Amino acid sequence: MNVNTTCWTMTEADISEESAALEEAADLLRRGELVAFPTETVYGLGADARNGAAVSAIYEAKGRPSDNPLIVHVASAEQADELVAAMNETERRLAGALWPGALTLVLPCRPGAVDARVTAGLPTVAVRVPDHALARRLIAASGCPIAAPSANRSGRPSPTTAQHVLDDLAGRIAGVVDGGPTGIGLESTVVRVSADGRRIHVLRPGGVTAAALAAASPGAEVVGPGTAELRADEAPASPGVKYAHYAPKGRLTLVSSRAGGAQAAADYIRGELKRLKSLGEVAGVLSYSAERASRCYAAADVVVVCGSEAEGAESIARGLYGALRAFDEAGATAILAETIADDGLGGAVMNRLRKAASGNIMEI
Ligand code: TXA
Ligand code: MG
């Protein structure tokens, strides 16, 4: 695979007016090519969801296992209706309240609406309407439902800038629409509603919190990560959840202290840095406080301050994947990460950190 990858840098005018670049990108999608584009969560790698060869090319460009189905992106809830066999009352409420937005609904698929490779042979299809003007205009201009996983090589952190996309996929895809850094920085929340509409199963926590789901659907119970226990026997399959994800190349360890708080964790990290350095490791620290970073982590080879705990989980989510990629660029071989409160959007941040650390957590 060695194609020329075009990068279209979009201006404000391109978003609001006729844009030759967007037309060109839409035309490539129609012709079965792969085009990456920004959404409010992360950059997606798009292809016509009805075109089997184009969908296969997504799996190939990403190096993605073929049993991990793709999210189909549409420009409006009406376009979603064309893909799904039925929606119950709870699903309609969620779509009405939270689309466009970082919510993916897993719904019964209308037979033949998308290529079988999109759904990895499942009878359901995952659908969302992104809350990003460029994404919706590109999808509408293409006239296709657009299958789009995150535009990273499989296993790498999801891309939150066009440069991240190029770092992973240049030479493998036709182009990337550069709309600047994404707003949320973590992927959408993937949910499956029970047939009776009474339970909303969170299959993957993300940009929409459990509280927002509950507020949008009075009467339905939200279950899954960060909420009430999901019973194993009723856990609906989400194939993607079993794969290692988001991992930097260095060994990542999360350091958390329930009893001692942030300072106790920082003291432990400071001690660990000495040990790692004596072993010849290139040691990195992921922190959410510039003050703590300069006070405690001077011994590290690379410190990345991601967002700010004072500004909240939103700022940390926005910077997280860029931070994980920065450790790779610095050649970090061992990374210690502070943790944050596991609720609201912080729950999604911690979910990604735990996966990136493959469960390697130091509780002190
Ligand atoms: O924010 C996002 O969701 C981004 C942007 C580009 O929209 N997309 C994204 O796609 O994160 P991807 O492919 O990296 O993750 C899709 C997730 C996977 O965990 C996959 O297993 C799950 O959605 N999924 C897709 N179709 C499914 C289905 N029919 N049933 C259950 N899970 C499904
Ligand atoms: Mg992904």
Coordinates of N, CA, C and O and ligand atoms in Angstrom, one line a residue, residues 62 64 150 152 158 187 245, ligand 2:
K62 N -5.9 0.0 8.8 CA -5.7 0.1 10.2 C -5.0 -1.1 10.8 O -4.5 -1.0 11.9
R64 N -6.7 -3.8 11.5 CA -7.8 -4.1 12.5 C -8.3 -5.5 12.3 O -8.6 -5.9 11.2
S150 N -12.0 4.9 14.5 CA -11.0 6.0 14.8 C -9.8 5.8 13.8 O -9.5 4.6 13.5
N152 N -6.6 5.6 13.5 CA -5.3 5.3 14.0 C -5.0 3.9 13.5 O -5.9 3.1 13.2
S158 N -6.1 6.8 19.8 CA -6.9 7.4 18.7 C -6.4 8.8 18.4 O -5.8 9.5 19.3
E187 N -13.4 8.8 22.5 CA -14.4 8.3 21.6 C -15.8 8.4 22.2 O -16.0 8.7 23.4
H245 N -5.8 -1.6 23.6 CA -6.1 -0.3 23.0 C -5.2 0.8 23.5 O -4.7 0.7 24.6
Ligands
MG2 MG -10.7 2.9 17.8

